[in-house]
Amino acid sequence: MLRKCSLIFALLLLLPALSHARTPISGSLFAGGASMDVDFQFSEPLDFDPEDKGDSLGLGLAYTINDSWHVQLDWSVTDAKDVDINQVTVGLNYRFKTGLTNLYGEVGGFVGAGKLDWQEYPIFFDRDRDDLKSREAAFGPYLGLHYDLSDHWSISLGYRFFVQKYKTNVEVDGERLDFEHKNMQQVLFGIRYHL
């Protein structure tokens, strides 16, 4: 009994020290906007704009290797007018000082995969035969600014460029039309908690 009480007392003494220590693991929540570039072959004017813009939300989990490098696993969803895109990526980022207190720059790259789904617009041709979903690989560069608010909290502003080739088919004005969402750009604001 005395041994258990001593162990609990020792843990209670360590808790304040542990709560101030920053571990190499952090979690983040980010939100922002996205813009997609779409290629298609169609001679008539469309009754919608396939160059979709939308809102992006995501979650991240990072592991800091050292003061300069960290690995990050991200999940993001982009909700545009006509399509939704879910993506999972793994990135390696380099962090460097900017000369301003607590402000750091970040550069890096990522690889991953995602899925594009058309929403119920435009009119679909044959729901059993249309190719309305696409799963593809994605990769690209990352640029960002990172500001430490405290030992455990930080905020960031980042830019990601996705190289991707989501290919789908839909019917527009009675004709079957092939789309290729070939790249996407995201500008994201994030908040991160360092465990």
mmCIF file of C-alpha atoms in Angstrom:
data_model
loop_
_atom_site.group_PDB
_atom_site.id
_atom_site.type_symbol
_atom_site.label_atom_id
_atom_site.label_comp_id
_atom_site.label_asym_id
_atom_site.label_seq_id
_atom_site.Cartn_x
_atom_site.Cartn_y
_atom_site.Cartn_z
ATOM 1 C CA MET A 1 0.000 0.000 0.000
ATOM 2 C CA LEU A 2 2.798 2.394 0.902
ATOM 3 C CA ARG A 3 4.485 1.557 -2.380
ATOM 4 C CA LYS A 4 1.328 2.363 -4.393
ATOM 5 C CA CYS A 5 0.839 5.648 -2.532
ATOM 6 C CA SER A 6 4.468 6.583 -3.180
ATOM 7 C CA LEU A 7 4.038 5.858 -6.896
ATOM 8 C CA ILE A 8 0.862 7.958 -7.099
ATOM 9 C CA PHE A 9 2.563 10.791 -5.169
ATOM 10 C CA ALA A 10 5.564 10.671 -7.515
ATOM 11 C CA LEU A 11 3.264 10.827 -10.564
ATOM 12 C CA LEU A 12 1.422 13.802 -9.097
ATOM 13 C CA LEU A 13 4.742 15.572 -8.620
ATOM 14 C CA LEU A 14 5.711 14.844 -12.235
ATOM 15 C CA LEU A 15 2.439 16.032 -13.815
ATOM 16 C CA PRO A 16 3.244 19.757 -13.695
ATOM 17 C CA ALA A 17 6.607 19.102 -15.331
ATOM 18 C CA LEU A 18 5.064 16.845 -17.982
ATOM 19 C CA SER A 19 2.353 19.360 -18.804
ATOM 20 C CA HIS A 20 5.006 21.950 -19.714
ATOM 21 C CA ALA A 21 7.189 19.580 -21.705
ATOM 22 C CA ARG A 22 6.577 19.607 -25.455
ATOM 23 C CA THR A 23 6.558 16.204 -27.104
ATOM 24 C CA PRO A 24 7.424 15.593 -30.793
ATOM 25 C CA ILE A 25 3.756 14.833 -31.607
ATOM 26 C CA SER A 26 1.196 17.461 -32.625
ATOM 27 C CA GLY A 27 -2.337 17.518 -33.971
ATOM 28 C CA SER A 28 -3.852 20.202 -36.183
ATOM 29 C CA LEU A 29 -7.163 21.406 -37.553
ATOM 30 C CA PHE A 30 -7.172 23.484 -40.747
ATOM 31 C CA ALA A 31 -9.687 25.203 -43.010
ATOM 32 C CA GLY A 32 -9.582 27.335 -46.131
ATOM 33 C CA GLY A 33 -10.412 27.547 -49.802
ATOM 34 C CA ALA A 34 -9.622 25.486 -52.867
ATOM 35 C CA SER A 35 -9.642 25.992 -56.617
ATOM 36 C CA MET A 36 -9.570 23.232 -59.247
ATOM 37 C CA ASP A 37 -8.477 23.320 -62.881
ATOM 38 C CA VAL A 38 -10.689 21.156 -65.102
ATOM 39 C CA ASP A 39 -10.112 19.980 -68.695
ATOM 40 C CA PHE A 40 -13.058 18.905 -70.858
ATOM 41 C CA GLN A 41 -14.038 18.570 -74.541
ATOM 42 C CA PHE A 42 -17.384 20.169 -75.361
ATOM 43 C CA SER A 43 -18.374 22.501 -78.197
ATOM 44 C CA GLU A 44 -21.509 24.085 -76.707
ATOM 45 C CA PRO A 45 -21.609 26.487 -73.735
ATOM 46 C CA LEU A 46 -22.155 24.721 -70.429
ATOM 47 C CA ASP A 47 -24.890 25.736 -68.005
ATOM 48 C CA PHE A 48 -22.409 25.487 -65.113
ATOM 49 C CA ASP A 49 -18.773 26.333 -64.468
ATOM 50 C CA PRO A 50 -16.613 23.208 -64.209
ATOM 51 C CA GLU A 51 -13.692 25.247 -62.875
ATOM 52 C CA ASP A 52 -14.789 24.472 -59.341
ATOM 53 C CA LYS A 53 -13.995 26.468 -56.246
ATOM 54 C CA GLY A 54 -14.855 25.247 -52.784
ATOM 55 C CA ASP A 55 -14.157 25.072 -49.081
ATOM 56 C CA SER A 56 -11.574 22.718 -47.574
ATOM 57 C CA LEU A 57 -11.426 21.280 -44.069
ATOM 58 C CA GLY A 58 -8.889 18.885 -42.644
ATOM 59 C CA LEU A 59 -7.088 17.214 -39.779
ATOM 60 C CA GLY A 60 -3.376 16.600 -39.410
ATOM 61 C CA LEU A 61 -1.051 14.561 -37.220
ATOM 62 C CA ALA A 62 2.654 15.448 -37.214
ATOM 63 C CA TYR A 63 5.840 13.997 -35.789
ATOM 64 C CA THR A 64 8.816 16.321 -35.293
ATOM 65 C CA ILE A 65 12.077 14.594 -36.223
ATOM 66 C CA ASN A 66 14.296 17.499 -35.112
ATOM 67 C CA ASP A 67 14.188 21.321 -34.994
ATOM 68 C CA SER A 68 14.088 21.532 -38.785
ATOM 69 C CA TRP A 69 12.175 18.492 -40.094
ATOM 70 C CA HIS A 70 8.758 17.006 -39.429
ATOM 71 C CA VAL A 71 6.535 14.382 -41.046
ATOM 72 C CA GLN A 72 2.804 15.079 -41.330
ATOM 73 C CA LEU A 73 -0.211 12.891 -42.098
ATOM 74 C CA ASP A 74 -3.196 14.926 -43.384
ATOM 75 C CA TRP A 75 -6.804 14.154 -44.246
ATOM 76 C CA SER A 76 -8.780 16.831 -46.088
ATOM 77 C CA VAL A 77 -12.181 17.171 -47.726
ATOM 78 C CA THR A 78 -12.984 19.807 -50.345
ATOM 79 C CA ASP A 79 -16.655 20.641 -50.867
ATOM 80 C CA ALA A 80 -17.130 22.370 -54.225
ATOM 81 C CA LYS A 81 -20.342 23.212 -56.067
ATOM 82 C CA ASP A 82 -20.305 20.153 -58.334
ATOM 83 C CA VAL A 83 -17.789 17.728 -56.773
ATOM 84 C CA ASP A 84 -16.429 16.587 -53.419
ATOM 85 C CA ILE A 85 -12.821 15.466 -53.019
ATOM 86 C CA ASN A 86 -11.437 13.498 -50.052
ATOM 87 C CA GLN A 87 -7.645 13.166 -49.854
ATOM 88 C CA VAL A 88 -5.092 11.586 -47.530
ATOM 89 C CA THR A 89 -1.456 12.678 -47.836
ATOM 90 C CA VAL A 90 1.888 12.183 -46.108
ATOM 91 C CA GLY A 91 4.319 15.094 -46.232
ATOM 92 C CA LEU A 92 7.868 15.921 -45.242
ATOM 93 C CA ASN A 93 8.403 19.581 -44.326
ATOM 94 C CA TYR A 94 11.476 21.679 -43.572
ATOM 95 C CA ARG A 95 11.101 24.489 -41.024
ATOM 96 C CA PHE A 96 13.421 27.520 -40.975
ATOM 97 C CA LYS A 97 13.720 30.796 -39.047
ATOM 98 C CA THR A 98 12.496 34.001 -40.684
ATOM 99 C CA GLY A 99 14.290 36.476 -38.444
ATOM 100 C CA LEU A 100 11.073 37.427 -36.634
ATOM 101 C CA THR A 101 10.413 36.078 -33.149
ATOM 102 C CA ASN A 102 8.273 32.896 -33.148
ATOM 103 C CA LEU A 103 7.649 33.097 -36.937
ATOM 104 C CA TYR A 104 8.975 30.283 -39.103
ATOM 105 C CA GLY A 105 8.785 29.420 -42.774
ATOM 106 C CA GLU A 106 8.048 25.922 -44.045
ATOM 107 C CA VAL A 107 8.681 24.223 -47.376
ATOM 108 C CA GLY A 108 8.016 20.629 -48.253
ATOM 109 C CA GLY A 109 6.243 18.114 -50.388
ATOM 110 C CA PHE A 110 3.579 15.453 -50.040
ATOM 111 C CA VAL A 111 2.243 12.304 -51.697
ATOM 112 C CA GLY A 112 -1.075 10.594 -51.231
ATOM 113 C CA ALA A 113 -4.349 9.509 -52.766
ATOM 114 C CA GLY A 114 -7.885 10.759 -53.017
ATOM 115 C CA LYS A 115 -11.403 10.215 -54.282
ATOM 116 C CA LEU A 116 -13.594 12.577 -56.336
ATOM 117 C CA ASP A 117 -17.413 12.259 -56.251
ATOM 118 C CA TRP A 118 -19.860 14.218 -58.388
ATOM 119 C CA GLN A 119 -22.884 15.615 -56.587
ATOM 120 C CA GLU A 120 -26.406 15.452 -58.091
ATOM 121 C CA TYR A 121 -25.557 18.079 -60.732
ATOM 122 C CA PRO A 122 -25.355 18.220 -63.739
ATOM 123 C CA ILE A 123 -27.920 15.672 -65.082
ATOM 124 C CA PHE A 124 -26.386 12.239 -65.264
ATOM 125 C CA PHE A 125 -26.703 10.010 -68.318
ATOM 126 C CA ASP A 126 -27.027 6.404 -67.104
ATOM 127 C CA ARG A 127 -26.420 6.080 -63.383
ATOM 128 C CA ASP A 128 -25.383 2.443 -63.760
ATOM 129 C CA ARG A 129 -22.795 3.156 -66.450
ATOM 130 C CA ASP A 130 -21.559 6.677 -65.807
ATOM 131 C CA ASP A 131 -18.118 7.061 -64.282
ATOM 132 C CA LEU A 132 -19.029 9.496 -61.501
ATOM 133 C CA LYS A 133 -16.204 8.638 -59.105
ATOM 134 C CA SER A 134 -12.466 8.611 -59.505
ATOM 135 C CA ARG A 135 -9.720 7.404 -57.177
ATOM 136 C CA GLU A 136 -6.263 8.705 -58.020
ATOM 137 C CA ALA A 137 -2.809 9.409 -56.631
ATOM 138 C CA ALA A 138 -1.861 13.004 -55.815
ATOM 139 C CA PHE A 139 1.383 14.785 -54.986
ATOM 140 C CA GLY A 140 2.758 18.300 -54.834
ATOM 141 C CA PRO A 141 4.641 21.045 -52.990
ATOM 142 C CA TYR A 142 3.781 22.829 -49.762
ATOM 143 C CA LEU A 143 4.715 26.382 -48.656
ATOM 144 C CA GLY A 144 3.743 27.903 -45.347
ATOM 145 C CA LEU A 145 4.249 30.239 -42.417
ATOM 146 C CA HIS A 146 4.090 28.977 -38.855
ATOM 147 C CA TYR A 147 3.749 31.133 -35.715
ATOM 148 C CA ASP A 148 4.257 29.780 -32.178
ATOM 149 C CA LEU A 149 1.711 31.262 -29.771
ATOM 150 C CA SER A 150 3.027 29.308 -26.770
ATOM 151 C CA ASP A 151 4.853 26.085 -25.968
ATOM 152 C CA HIS A 152 1.808 24.043 -26.942
ATOM 153 C CA TRP A 153 -0.194 26.167 -29.410
ATOM 154 C CA SER A 154 0.702 27.475 -32.860
ATOM 155 C CA ILE A 155 -1.064 28.776 -35.957
ATOM 156 C CA SER A 156 -0.157 28.449 -39.628
ATOM 157 C CA LEU A 157 -0.992 29.713 -43.086
ATOM 158 C CA GLY A 158 -0.180 27.290 -45.882
ATOM 159 C CA TYR A 159 -0.435 26.727 -49.635
ATOM 160 C CA ARG A 160 -0.649 23.276 -51.270
ATOM 161 C CA PHE A 161 -0.647 22.493 -54.998
ATOM 162 C CA PHE A 162 -2.052 19.057 -55.881
ATOM 163 C CA VAL A 163 -1.000 17.346 -59.114
ATOM 164 C CA GLN A 164 -3.796 14.853 -59.814
ATOM 165 C CA LYS A 165 -5.901 13.391 -62.656
ATOM 166 C CA TYR A 166 -9.460 12.653 -61.583
ATOM 167 C CA LYS A 167 -11.265 11.439 -64.739
ATOM 168 C CA THR A 168 -15.070 11.178 -64.796
ATOM 169 C CA ASN A 169 -17.959 11.084 -67.298
ATOM 170 C CA VAL A 170 -21.315 12.848 -67.094
ATOM 171 C CA GLU A 171 -24.099 13.867 -69.477
ATOM 172 C CA VAL A 172 -24.422 17.554 -70.336
ATOM 173 C CA ASP A 173 -27.214 18.686 -72.698
ATOM 174 C CA GLY A 174 -27.769 15.119 -73.918
ATOM 175 C CA GLU A 175 -24.103 14.459 -74.718
ATOM 176 C CA ARG A 176 -21.641 12.402 -72.737
ATOM 177 C CA LEU A 177 -18.751 14.530 -71.535
ATOM 178 C CA ASP A 178 -15.363 13.532 -70.138
ATOM 179 C CA PHE A 179 -13.906 15.650 -67.331
ATOM 180 C CA GLU A 180 -10.394 15.690 -65.930
ATOM 181 C CA HIS A 181 -9.850 17.554 -62.652
ATOM 182 C CA LYS A 182 -6.113 17.819 -63.214
ATOM 183 C CA ASN A 183 -4.916 19.964 -60.327
ATOM 184 C CA MET A 184 -6.095 21.706 -57.201
ATOM 185 C CA GLN A 185 -4.740 24.577 -55.123
ATOM 186 C CA GLN A 186 -5.515 25.038 -51.435
ATOM 187 C CA VAL A 187 -4.889 27.998 -49.132
ATOM 188 C CA LEU A 188 -5.350 26.874 -45.539
ATOM 189 C CA PHE A 189 -5.349 28.441 -42.091
ATOM 190 C CA GLY A 190 -4.481 26.004 -39.317
ATOM 191 C CA ILE A 191 -4.261 25.734 -35.566
ATOM 192 C CA ARG A 192 -1.961 23.138 -34.018
ATOM 193 C CA TYR A 193 -1.603 21.690 -30.535
ATOM 194 C CA HIS A 194 1.762 20.227 -29.550
ATOM 195 C CA LEU A 195 1.354 17.432 -26.991
#
